[in-house]
Short mmCIF file of C-alpha atoms and ligand atoms in Angstrom, two decimals:
data_model
loop_
_atom_site.label_atom_id
_atom_site.label_comp_id
_atom_site.label_asym_id
_atom_site.label_seq_id
_atom_site.Cartn_x
_atom_site.Cartn_y
_atom_site.Cartn_z
CA MET W 10 48.33 -51.33 41.52
CA SER W 11 45.54 -53.29 39.59
CA LEU W 12 46.91 -56.02 37.39
CA GLU W 13 43.63 -55.35 34.92
CA THR W 14 44.49 -53.30 32.32
CA PRO W 15 42.48 -50.00 32.67
CA ALA W 16 39.27 -49.31 30.30
CA ALA W 17 40.63 -46.93 27.74
CA GLU W 18 38.95 -43.31 28.86
CA PRO W 19 36.31 -42.44 26.60
CA VAL W 20 37.80 -39.32 24.88
CA SER W 21 35.00 -36.92 24.65
CA PRO W 22 35.96 -34.12 22.39
CA PRO W 23 36.67 -30.51 23.96
CA ALA W 24 33.52 -28.49 24.41
CA PRO W 25 33.04 -26.23 20.89
CA ALA W 26 35.42 -22.70 21.22
CA PRO W 27 32.98 -19.74 21.17
CA VAL W 28 32.42 -18.05 17.59
CA ARG W 29 31.47 -14.46 18.76
CA ASP W 30 31.87 -12.37 15.29
CA LEU W 31 28.21 -11.72 14.57
CA ASP W 32 27.54 -10.72 17.95
CA TRP W 33 28.03 -7.23 18.42
CA ASP W 34 28.12 -5.84 21.91
CA ALA W 35 26.01 -2.37 22.67
CA GLY W 36 29.14 -0.31 22.10
CA LYS W 37 29.85 -1.51 18.60
CA ALA W 38 26.12 -1.31 17.84
CA ARG W 39 26.00 1.98 19.07
CA GLU W 40 28.71 3.31 16.53
CA LEU W 41 26.85 1.95 13.64
CA GLY W 42 23.80 2.96 14.71
CA GLU W 43 24.45 6.80 15.60
CA ARG W 44 25.95 7.20 12.25
CA VAL W 45 23.30 5.56 10.16
CA MET W 46 20.88 8.13 12.49
CA GLU W 47 23.12 10.92 11.57
CA ILE W 48 22.48 10.10 7.86
CA TRP W 49 18.41 9.93 8.55
CA LEU W 50 18.88 13.01 10.20
CA GLU W 51 21.06 14.89 7.34
CA LEU W 52 18.21 13.39 4.68
CA LEU W 53 15.37 14.98 6.63
CA GLU W 54 16.92 18.35 6.84
CA ARG W 55 18.10 18.13 2.97
CA MET W 56 15.43 16.45 1.27
CA PRO W 57 13.24 19.42 0.84
CA HIS W 58 16.28 20.75 -1.45
CA LEU W 59 17.04 17.63 -3.24
CA PRO W 60 15.78 17.17 -6.51
CA VAL W 61 12.50 14.27 -6.07
CA ALA W 62 13.92 12.09 -8.08
CA ARG W 63 17.19 11.67 -10.49
CA PRO W 64 17.32 10.79 -14.07
CA HIS W 65 20.22 8.11 -13.52
CA THR W 66 20.09 4.92 -15.61
CA VAL W 67 20.27 1.71 -14.21
CA GLU W 68 23.82 1.04 -15.09
CA GLU W 69 24.97 4.08 -13.55
CA VAL W 70 22.78 3.02 -10.24
CA ARG W 71 24.13 -0.60 -10.35
CA ALA W 72 27.83 0.61 -10.73
CA ALA W 73 27.66 2.62 -7.67
CA VAL W 74 25.91 0.49 -5.27
CA ALA W 75 26.36 -3.14 -6.40
CA LEU W 76 29.40 -3.65 -4.10
CA PRO W 77 31.05 -7.07 -4.02
CA ILE W 78 30.47 -8.66 -0.70
CA PRO W 79 33.30 -8.82 1.16
CA ASP W 80 34.81 -11.70 3.20
CA GLU W 81 36.02 -10.00 5.85
CA PRO W 82 34.29 -7.12 7.67
CA MET W 83 34.37 -3.58 5.68
CA PRO W 84 35.70 -0.67 7.97
CA LEU W 85 33.26 1.21 9.36
CA ASP W 86 34.13 4.25 7.59
CA ASP W 87 33.44 2.93 4.27
CA LEU W 88 29.93 1.25 5.13
CA VAL W 89 28.64 4.55 6.56
CA ALA W 90 30.25 6.21 3.10
CA HIS W 91 28.28 3.38 1.23
CA LEU W 92 25.14 4.26 3.08
CA ARG W 93 25.01 8.04 2.85
CA ASP W 94 25.63 7.44 -0.72
CA VAL W 95 22.80 5.20 -1.34
CA ALA W 96 20.67 7.60 0.74
CA LEU W 97 21.53 10.77 -0.55
CA GLU W 98 23.04 10.16 -3.91
CA TRP W 99 21.52 7.24 -5.53
CA SER W 100 17.66 7.13 -3.85
CA MET W 101 14.35 8.75 -4.76
CA TYR W 102 12.26 10.61 -2.16
CA PRO W 103 8.47 9.95 -1.53
CA GLY W 104 8.75 12.01 1.39
CA HIS W 105 9.52 15.30 -0.87
CA PRO W 106 7.16 17.75 -0.45
CA SER W 107 6.84 17.98 -4.60
CA PHE W 108 6.43 13.67 -4.91
CA LEU W 109 3.00 13.63 -6.03
CA ALA W 110 2.87 10.27 -7.41
CA TYR W 111 0.96 6.89 -7.61
CA ILE W 112 -0.36 6.30 -4.01
CA LEU W 113 2.60 6.32 -1.82
CA GLY W 114 2.64 7.51 1.64
CA SER W 115 5.35 9.97 2.80
CA GLY W 116 6.51 8.08 5.45
CA THR W 117 5.68 9.38 9.56
CA VAL W 118 9.00 10.67 10.82
CA PRO W 119 8.29 8.09 14.16
CA ALA W 120 8.09 5.27 12.02
CA ALA W 121 12.09 5.10 11.37
CA PRO W 122 13.19 4.72 14.91
CA ALA W 123 9.96 2.31 15.48
CA GLU W 124 11.30 0.11 12.73
CA LEU W 125 14.70 0.22 14.40
CA LEU W 126 13.41 -0.87 17.35
CA ALA W 127 11.16 -3.71 15.75
CA ALA W 128 14.37 -5.40 14.16
CA GLY W 129 16.04 -5.15 17.42
CA LEU W 130 13.19 -6.71 19.15
CA ASP W 131 13.32 -9.67 16.59
CA GLN W 132 9.74 -10.69 17.27
CA ASN W 133 8.00 -13.56 15.20
CA LEU W 134 4.31 -12.76 14.93
CA GLY W 135 3.51 -15.99 13.69
CA GLY W 136 3.45 -17.22 17.25
CA TRP W 137 1.87 -15.30 20.60
CA ARG W 138 5.03 -16.84 22.44
CA LEU W 139 7.30 -15.29 20.19
CA SER W 140 5.66 -11.95 20.52
CA PRO W 141 3.42 -11.33 23.24
CA ALA W 142 3.28 -7.63 23.47
CA ALA W 143 3.52 -7.52 19.73
CA THR W 144 0.75 -9.80 18.48
CA GLU W 145 -1.45 -8.00 21.06
CA ILE W 146 -0.65 -4.28 19.93
CA GLU W 147 -1.05 -5.45 16.45
CA LEU W 148 -4.51 -7.22 17.44
CA HIS W 149 -5.24 -4.14 19.17
CA LEU W 150 -4.42 -1.66 16.36
CA MET W 151 -7.14 -4.06 13.70
CA ARG W 152 -9.78 -3.95 16.10
CA TRP W 153 -9.59 -0.28 16.62
CA PHE W 154 -9.34 0.18 12.90
CA ALA W 155 -12.28 -2.20 12.30
CA GLU W 156 -14.65 -0.50 14.74
CA SER W 157 -13.56 2.75 13.70
CA PHE W 158 -14.88 1.82 10.24
CA GLY W 159 -18.22 0.92 11.95
CA LEU W 160 -17.73 -2.95 12.12
CA PRO W 161 -19.51 -4.35 15.06
CA PRO W 162 -17.59 -6.01 18.06
CA GLY W 163 -15.65 -9.35 17.01
CA SER W 164 -14.31 -7.72 14.02
CA GLY W 165 -10.70 -7.37 13.18
CA GLY W 166 -8.06 -8.49 11.49
CA ILE W 167 -4.04 -8.63 10.50
CA MET W 168 -1.60 -6.48 9.10
CA THR W 169 -0.29 -7.54 5.40
CA SER W 170 2.27 -6.83 2.95
CA GLY W 171 0.25 -4.28 1.34
CA GLY W 172 -3.20 -4.14 -0.47
CA ALA W 173 -2.53 -6.96 -3.20
CA MET W 174 -1.76 -9.46 -0.04
CA ALA W 175 -5.35 -7.51 1.63
CA ALA W 176 -7.19 -8.65 -1.56
CA PHE W 177 -6.03 -12.29 -1.68
CA VAL W 178 -6.34 -13.06 2.10
CA ALA W 179 -9.92 -11.26 2.02
CA LEU W 180 -11.21 -13.39 -1.17
CA LYS W 181 -9.56 -16.25 -0.18
CA THR W 182 -11.79 -16.19 2.91
CA ALA W 183 -14.55 -15.05 0.82
CA ARG W 184 -14.25 -17.79 -1.38
CA ASP W 185 -14.03 -20.51 1.24
CA ALA W 186 -17.10 -18.60 3.04
CA ARG W 187 -19.55 -18.36 0.35
CA SER W 188 -18.16 -21.50 -2.03
CA GLY W 189 -21.12 -24.09 -0.47
CA TRP W 190 -18.64 -26.74 -0.04
CA ASP W 191 -15.57 -27.16 1.91
CA SER W 192 -13.27 -26.23 -1.16
CA ARG W 193 -10.11 -25.75 1.48
CA ASP W 194 -10.16 -29.71 1.26
CA ARG W 195 -11.66 -30.53 -1.96
CA GLY W 196 -10.59 -27.49 -4.01
CA LEU W 197 -12.34 -25.87 -6.73
CA VAL W 198 -12.66 -28.88 -8.80
CA ALA W 199 -15.52 -30.28 -6.39
CA GLY W 200 -18.15 -27.86 -7.15
CA PRO W 201 -19.45 -25.28 -9.79
CA GLN W 202 -17.54 -22.55 -11.21
CA LEU W 203 -17.11 -19.53 -8.81
CA VAL W 204 -16.91 -15.90 -9.70
CA MET W 205 -16.43 -12.68 -8.34
CA TYR W 206 -17.21 -8.87 -9.41
CA ALA W 207 -15.43 -5.72 -9.47
CA SER W 208 -15.51 -2.60 -11.35
CA THR W 209 -13.45 -2.05 -14.78
CA GLU W 210 -11.79 0.83 -12.25
CA ALA W 211 -10.90 -1.39 -9.70
CA HIS W 212 -7.18 -2.19 -8.98
CA VAL W 213 -5.20 -4.99 -10.72
CA VAL W 214 -4.62 -6.93 -8.07
CA ASN W 215 -8.18 -8.30 -7.25
CA GLU W 216 -7.80 -9.69 -10.70
CA ARG W 217 -4.55 -11.27 -9.80
CA ALA W 218 -6.08 -12.53 -6.06
CA ALA W 219 -8.72 -14.26 -8.21
CA ASP W 220 -5.89 -15.73 -10.65
CA MET W 221 -4.04 -17.20 -7.50
CA LEU W 222 -7.36 -18.64 -5.90
CA GLY W 223 -7.88 -20.62 -9.06
CA LEU W 224 -11.13 -18.51 -10.07
CA GLY W 225 -9.05 -17.85 -13.05
CA ARG W 226 -8.81 -14.12 -14.02
CA ARG W 227 -12.49 -13.99 -15.84
CA GLY W 228 -13.22 -15.38 -12.66
CA LEU W 229 -13.44 -11.77 -11.68
CA ARG W 230 -16.29 -10.17 -13.55
CA GLN W 231 -15.72 -6.39 -14.89
CA ILE W 232 -18.53 -4.70 -14.09
CA PRO W 233 -18.88 -0.81 -16.35
CA VAL W 234 -18.95 2.33 -14.34
CA ASP W 235 -20.54 5.46 -14.73
CA GLY W 236 -19.79 8.85 -15.46
CA GLU W 237 -18.26 9.50 -11.83
CA LEU W 238 -16.11 6.21 -12.53
CA ARG W 239 -18.06 4.36 -10.02
CA MET W 240 -19.49 0.85 -10.29
CA ARG W 241 -22.97 0.91 -12.21
CA THR W 242 -24.96 -1.37 -9.89
CA ASP W 243 -27.45 -2.27 -12.55
CA ALA W 244 -24.59 -3.81 -14.63
CA LEU W 245 -23.70 -5.93 -11.54
CA ASN W 246 -27.25 -7.16 -11.03
CA GLU W 247 -27.55 -8.11 -14.43
CA ALA W 248 -23.99 -9.59 -14.55
CA ILE W 249 -25.03 -12.15 -10.85
CA VAL W 250 -28.15 -12.82 -12.63
CA ALA W 251 -26.77 -13.98 -16.19
CA ASP W 252 -24.40 -16.16 -14.07
CA LEU W 253 -26.64 -17.62 -11.97
CA ALA W 254 -28.75 -18.60 -14.98
CA ALA W 255 -25.50 -19.95 -16.49
CA GLY W 256 -25.03 -22.28 -13.32
CA VAL W 257 -22.05 -20.22 -12.53
CA ARG W 258 -21.96 -19.34 -8.55
CA PRO W 259 -21.28 -15.60 -7.51
CA VAL W 260 -19.74 -15.78 -4.21
CA ALA W 261 -17.96 -11.87 -3.69
CA VAL W 262 -18.35 -8.63 -5.06
CA VAL W 263 -15.39 -5.90 -4.58
CA ALA W 264 -16.24 -2.47 -4.21
CA THR W 265 -13.72 0.13 -4.36
CA ALA W 266 -13.28 2.97 -1.98
CA GLY W 267 -11.28 5.23 -3.70
CA THR W 268 -10.07 3.95 -7.11
CA THR W 269 -6.60 4.23 -7.96
CA ALA W 270 -7.11 6.29 -10.78
CA THR W 271 -9.46 8.94 -9.57
CA GLY W 272 -10.38 8.01 -6.26
CA ALA W 273 -14.22 7.36 -7.21
CA ILE W 274 -15.95 5.59 -4.71
CA ASP W 275 -18.52 2.80 -5.89
CA PRO W 276 -21.84 3.28 -4.38
CA LEU W 277 -21.27 1.41 -1.02
CA ALA W 278 -24.80 1.13 0.28
CA GLU W 279 -26.54 -0.33 -2.86
CA ILE W 280 -23.72 -2.69 -3.04
CA ALA W 281 -24.11 -4.08 0.14
CA ASP W 282 -27.68 -4.09 -0.59
CA ILE W 283 -27.10 -6.63 -3.83
CA CYS W 284 -24.71 -8.74 -1.89
CA ALA W 285 -27.46 -9.20 0.88
CA GLU W 286 -30.12 -10.06 -2.27
CA HIS W 287 -27.72 -13.00 -2.88
CA ASP W 288 -25.76 -14.20 0.06
CA LEU W 289 -22.37 -12.34 -1.46
CA TRP W 290 -19.65 -11.41 0.55
CA PHE W 291 -18.91 -7.94 0.25
CA HIS W 292 -15.29 -6.34 0.39
CA VAL W 293 -14.37 -3.31 -0.11
CA ASP W 294 -10.78 -2.83 -1.72
CA GLY W 295 -10.25 0.91 0.39
CA ALA W 296 -6.15 0.15 0.06
CA TYR W 297 -6.00 4.15 -0.96
CA GLY W 298 -9.23 5.64 0.25
CA ALA W 299 -11.02 3.55 3.58
CA ILE W 300 -8.82 5.79 6.09
CA ALA W 301 -10.33 8.80 4.80
CA ALA W 302 -13.58 7.47 6.58
CA LEU W 303 -12.29 8.17 9.59
CA VAL W 304 -12.41 11.58 8.92
CA PRO W 305 -16.06 12.98 10.02
CA SER W 306 -15.98 15.21 7.33
CA LEU W 307 -15.18 12.62 4.33
CA ARG W 308 -17.19 10.31 6.34
CA PRO W 309 -20.39 10.51 4.59
CA LEU W 310 -18.54 9.48 0.98
CA PHE W 311 -18.28 6.09 2.56
CA ARG W 312 -22.22 5.52 3.68
CA GLY W 313 -22.47 1.50 3.54
CA MET W 314 -18.97 0.90 4.27
CA GLU W 315 -19.55 -0.34 7.57
CA ARG W 316 -21.74 -3.29 6.15
CA ALA W 317 -18.79 -4.78 4.64
CA ASP W 318 -17.88 -8.25 5.46
CA SER W 319 -14.20 -6.88 5.12
CA ILE W 320 -11.92 -4.04 4.43
CA ALA W 321 -8.64 -3.73 2.99
CA PHE W 322 -6.68 -0.59 3.67
CA ASP W 323 -2.90 0.54 3.16
CA PRO W 324 -1.39 2.21 6.33
CA HIS W 325 1.37 2.76 4.06
CA LYS W 326 -0.79 5.03 2.00
CA TRP W 327 -3.16 7.30 3.27
CA LEU W 328 -1.58 6.61 7.39
CA TYR W 329 1.64 7.68 5.97
CA VAL W 330 4.17 5.18 7.13
CA PRO W 331 6.50 4.06 5.03
CA PRO W 332 6.37 0.52 3.19
CA SER W 333 5.37 -2.04 3.50
CA ALA W 334 2.19 -1.91 5.53
CA GLY W 335 -1.52 -3.41 4.40
CA ALA W 336 -4.37 -4.54 6.37
CA ILE W 337 -7.69 -6.54 6.31
CA VAL W 338 -10.35 -6.38 8.83
CA LEU W 339 -12.88 -8.89 8.70
CA ARG W 340 -16.62 -8.19 10.18
CA GLU W 341 -16.09 -11.66 11.66
CA SER W 342 -12.55 -11.81 12.39
CA HIS W 343 -13.07 -15.84 13.04
CA ARG W 344 -13.19 -16.40 9.52
CA LEU W 345 -9.79 -15.79 8.90
CA VAL W 346 -8.92 -18.86 10.85
CA GLU W 347 -11.62 -20.67 8.86
CA ALA W 348 -10.02 -19.75 5.53
CA PHE W 349 -6.01 -20.26 6.93
CA ASP W 350 -5.50 -22.49 10.12
CA VAL W 351 -3.27 -25.00 9.96
CA ASN W 352 -1.92 -27.55 12.61
CA PRO W 353 1.59 -28.13 12.70
CA SER W 354 3.06 -31.32 14.79
CA TYR W 355 6.44 -28.95 15.45
CA VAL W 356 4.48 -26.29 17.15
CA HIS W 357 2.78 -27.88 20.18
CA GLU W 358 0.76 -25.86 22.61
CA ASP W 359 -1.40 -26.58 25.91
CA ARG W 360 -3.02 -22.99 25.93
CA GLU W 361 -5.13 -23.94 28.77
CA ARG W 362 -1.80 -24.04 30.73
CA THR W 363 -0.24 -21.07 29.15
CA LYS W 364 -3.08 -18.60 28.99
CA ARG W 365 -1.51 -17.44 25.54
CA GLY W 366 -3.32 -15.74 22.97
CA ALA W 367 -3.52 -16.11 19.01
CA ASN W 368 -1.20 -17.61 16.59
CA LEU W 369 -1.26 -15.31 13.71
CA MET W 370 0.85 -17.86 11.40
CA GLU W 371 -3.13 -19.43 11.62
CA TYR W 372 -4.93 -16.06 10.51
CA GLY W 373 -3.36 -15.72 6.74
CA PRO W 374 -1.16 -17.00 4.42
CA GLN W 375 1.99 -15.99 6.20
CA PHE W 376 3.96 -18.29 8.82
CA SER W 377 6.34 -16.40 10.17
CA ARG W 378 5.54 -12.66 10.80
CA GLY W 379 7.52 -9.72 11.53
CA PHE W 380 6.18 -6.52 13.82
CA ARG W 381 5.02 -4.79 11.02
CA SER W 382 2.36 -2.90 13.24
CA LEU W 383 4.90 -0.97 15.38
CA LYS W 384 5.59 1.72 12.72
CA VAL W 385 1.78 2.38 12.62
CA TRP W 386 1.47 2.02 16.28
CA VAL W 387 4.41 4.47 16.92
CA SER W 388 3.29 7.09 14.58
CA LEU W 389 -0.59 7.17 15.93
CA LEU W 390 0.94 7.24 19.78
CA ALA W 391 3.01 10.25 18.97
CA HIS W 392 1.19 12.47 16.49
CA GLY W 393 -2.72 11.85 17.87
CA TRP W 394 -5.18 11.03 15.66
CA SER W 395 -6.46 14.79 15.38
CA ALA W 396 -3.24 15.49 13.45
CA TYR W 397 -4.47 12.68 11.19
CA GLU W 398 -7.52 14.08 10.68
CA ARG W 399 -6.35 17.76 10.18
CA ARG W 400 -3.56 16.26 7.62
CA ILE W 401 -5.98 13.80 5.48
CA GLU W 402 -8.46 17.01 4.95
CA HIS W 403 -5.84 19.09 3.82
CA ASP W 404 -4.54 16.43 1.44
CA VAL W 405 -7.97 16.79 -0.21
CA GLU W 406 -8.19 20.34 -0.20
CA LEU W 407 -5.09 20.89 -1.93
CA ALA W 408 -6.15 18.32 -4.44
CA ARG W 409 -9.31 20.30 -4.71
CA TYR W 410 -6.93 23.28 -5.22
CA LEU W 411 -4.97 21.86 -8.46
CA TYR W 412 -7.69 21.00 -10.09
CA ARG W 413 -9.14 24.64 -9.88
CA GLN W 414 -6.06 25.68 -10.73
CA ALA W 415 -5.98 23.55 -13.81
CA SER W 416 -9.33 25.06 -14.96
CA GLU W 417 -8.40 28.58 -14.36
CA ARG W 418 -5.47 28.31 -16.67
CA PRO W 419 -5.61 28.42 -19.95
CA GLU W 420 -2.64 25.80 -20.90
CA PHE W 421 -4.26 23.22 -18.33
CA GLU W 422 -7.19 21.33 -18.70
CA PRO W 423 -9.17 19.68 -15.44
CA MET W 424 -9.48 15.68 -16.41
CA GLY W 425 -12.38 13.17 -14.70
CA PRO W 426 -14.64 14.09 -12.14
CA GLU W 427 -13.73 16.79 -9.44
CA PRO W 428 -12.04 15.28 -6.28
CA ARG W 429 -13.35 13.83 -3.89
CA LEU W 430 -10.39 12.70 -1.85
CA SER W 431 -6.97 13.56 -2.67
CA ILE W 432 -6.40 12.60 -6.38
CA ALA W 433 -6.41 15.29 -9.30
CA CYS W 434 -6.20 14.63 -13.09
CA PHE W 435 -5.52 16.84 -15.72
CA ARG W 436 -3.72 17.64 -18.83
CA TYR W 437 -1.36 20.03 -20.73
CA LEU W 438 -3.13 21.97 -23.55
CA PRO W 439 -1.02 24.10 -25.38
CA PRO W 440 -2.23 27.58 -26.50
CA GLY W 441 -3.38 27.58 -30.39
CA LEU W 442 -3.80 23.93 -30.69
CA PRO W 443 -6.01 23.55 -34.01
CA GLU W 444 -9.10 22.00 -33.66
CA GLY W 445 -9.49 18.88 -35.85
CA PRO W 446 -9.48 14.67 -35.92
CA GLU W 447 -5.83 14.51 -34.48
CA ARG W 448 -6.32 16.64 -31.80
CA GLU W 449 -7.24 14.16 -29.56
CA ALA W 450 -4.53 11.80 -30.29
CA TYR W 451 -1.81 14.48 -30.24
CA LEU W 452 -2.54 15.45 -26.79
CA ASP W 453 -2.30 12.08 -25.45
CA ARG W 454 0.74 11.49 -27.30
CA LEU W 455 2.42 15.14 -25.86
CA ASN W 456 1.02 14.46 -22.47
CA GLU W 457 2.61 11.06 -22.57
CA ARG W 458 6.03 12.33 -23.06
CA LEU W 459 5.35 15.40 -20.96
CA MET W 460 5.05 12.92 -18.06
CA THR W 461 8.20 11.04 -18.48
CA GLU W 462 10.22 14.40 -19.06
CA ILE W 463 8.64 16.03 -15.66
CA GLN W 464 9.80 12.66 -13.92
CA LEU W 465 13.47 13.26 -15.27
CA ASP W 466 13.64 16.84 -14.82
CA GLY W 467 12.94 15.59 -10.73
CA ARG W 468 11.83 19.22 -9.46
CA VAL W 469 8.33 17.69 -9.16
CA PHE W 470 7.17 14.12 -9.96
CA PRO W 471 3.49 13.23 -11.18
CA SER W 472 2.41 10.25 -12.40
CA ASN W 473 -0.61 9.49 -14.91
CA ALA W 474 -4.07 8.09 -15.25
CA VAL W 475 -5.90 6.89 -18.62
CA LEU W 476 -9.14 7.90 -18.35
CA ASP W 477 -11.76 6.95 -21.01
CA GLY W 478 -8.95 6.28 -23.34
CA ARG W 479 -7.23 10.17 -22.67
CA PHE W 480 -3.61 10.03 -21.09
CA VAL W 481 -3.60 12.62 -18.18
CA LEU W 482 -1.42 13.50 -15.85
CA ARG W 483 -2.24 12.54 -12.49
CA ILE W 484 -1.53 13.67 -8.52
CA CYS W 485 -2.22 12.03 -5.67
CA ILE W 486 -1.27 13.42 -2.26
CA VAL W 487 -0.76 11.15 0.67
CA ASN W 488 2.04 13.40 1.48
CA PHE W 489 2.13 15.32 4.61
CA ARG W 490 5.00 17.65 3.32
CA THR W 491 3.12 18.92 -0.02
CA GLU W 492 1.34 22.49 0.47
CA ALA W 493 0.00 24.54 -2.77
CA ALA W 494 3.15 25.84 -3.58
CA ASP W 495 4.39 22.38 -4.62
CA LEU W 496 1.39 22.05 -6.68
CA ASP W 497 1.93 25.83 -8.17
CA LEU W 498 5.69 24.38 -9.39
CA LEU W 499 4.16 21.60 -10.63
CA LEU W 500 1.73 23.53 -13.32
CA GLU W 501 5.10 25.69 -13.81
CA VAL W 502 7.21 22.62 -14.72
CA ALA W 503 4.35 21.33 -16.71
CA ALA W 504 3.74 24.40 -18.89
CA GLU W 505 7.73 24.94 -19.40
CA LEU W 506 8.46 21.53 -20.89
CA GLY W 507 4.85 21.34 -22.35
CA ALA W 508 5.61 24.36 -24.01
CA ARG W 509 9.11 23.15 -25.09
CA LEU W 510 7.86 19.52 -26.00
CA ASP W 511 4.85 20.84 -27.93
CA ALA W 512 7.29 23.44 -29.98
CA GLU W 513 9.37 19.95 -30.87
CA MET W 514 6.31 17.96 -31.85
CA ARG W 515 4.66 20.49 -33.86
CA ALA W 516 7.79 21.16 -35.85
CA ARG W 517 7.63 17.44 -36.70
C1 LIG S 603 -2.47 0.44 -3.99
C2 LIG S 603 -3.90 0.05 -4.17
C3 LIG S 603 -4.02 -1.51 -3.96
C4 LIG S 603 -2.48 -2.34 -4.33
O1 LIG S 603 -2.18 -2.12 -2.71
P1 LIG S 603 -0.63 -2.55 -2.54
O2 LIG S 603 -0.40 -1.85 -1.61
O3 LIG S 603 0.29 -1.82 -3.42
O4 LIG S 603 -0.17 -3.92 -2.70
C5 LIG S 603 -4.92 -2.42 -4.37
N1 LIG S 603 -6.02 -1.69 -4.26
C6 LIG S 603 -6.02 -0.29 -4.31
C7 LIG S 603 -7.57 0.46 -4.67
C8 LIG S 603 -5.05 0.67 -4.12
O5 LIG S 603 -5.05 1.89 -4.33
#
């Protein structure tokens, strides 16, 4: 026995005990997963017989769905009942055959299980090492679209949240590629004023992108349109010449391939010539329409698009996947890296050693990125491209059918140019409406109220456009469930509610 007092044993705390609450095993996952799957399948079966939308108020919806967050697990039966309620009582259905509004894909069926798998895989496409297969699928898909649009090898791009972010990414890249100084480093104060151009029919997100890029909203010049609602290239030329003379530097032109109001396609080849002449970035906003260029019968409408520096398109529109899924492809995909690369000290990588691929955090404004491309990829694999071609053509045929019906029936009037893509506009014209100075203003008020009443009625769901100051009803078919009968129903409902409103309004 030693006489020395033993040194005190260092007391090391015990290893932390496991905390397993959040770690559901496969059996528990199956319980919830299968019951959610049942809700989805019930929705698929019942959707055509449900109203497209219900006239609920915000108070009603909030009271029904805004549950308090529990401290302890909600019993599975209650949770599933809540989800079923959300799906079948308190939602509206862009995938309903009679949903005809805005531009909102009906949601491919294979996208839903693809989203489940994407969430289950938990990939982060900011870094290749965190998403090897996912990053390669996204890049492969983007190269396929870019080359199918006619861009050369070396083209490609990334997925975005939608057309709005695609516009921002494209115009940011354009700004830095064409400013003429290191605008990324020194900002806009270091050079002359920069401007871009788009038609008066261009989508508002382009203006907002100009705002976010520091050009200001007026930094996106609004060019007037012709009778077919396409950008007037003579006016574009004049605007560029005037800006140059004033010491302002033009950097980009946004041509729209499928405007939101009527589906008009700007004269892309002529705009490409003007961009080439002045060394401007040629951006095509094809958020809605560009996909139609991949259909041989519609391709000629898009002549000149293959000369673009960048093309925005939205898989959540005419590729029918559920939101959100936008995309931007560029003639020279490396331009994205020039506009967005960063070099964080906390993301070290020896690529020569690892042979890893691209880190998409350097290709756009997002750092962490989800596996958005999987729903697009799975839908294309499951359906095959030919099915898309047939359906996109059919959507266009249906829009023309509605336009024709509106011109043949006396209580309707087709409005705007004849559909080139899948958008058609018309208005209700009550029989016996007297001619006179009040007529147009009355028709605007009547059709404005009519659109609201049709949406609240819920049997069909159109939206509106304002064409040359006139309020019109508008349909856009990016819906693989819509058929001619849905369009007949639209006219039936519009005639019924229109007659009632007209009687009411004229009595006053
Ligand atoms: C829909 C649309 C946008 C906006 O796209 P989001 O996906 O809604 O962000 C931009 N441009 C055009 C031409 C569009 O049709």
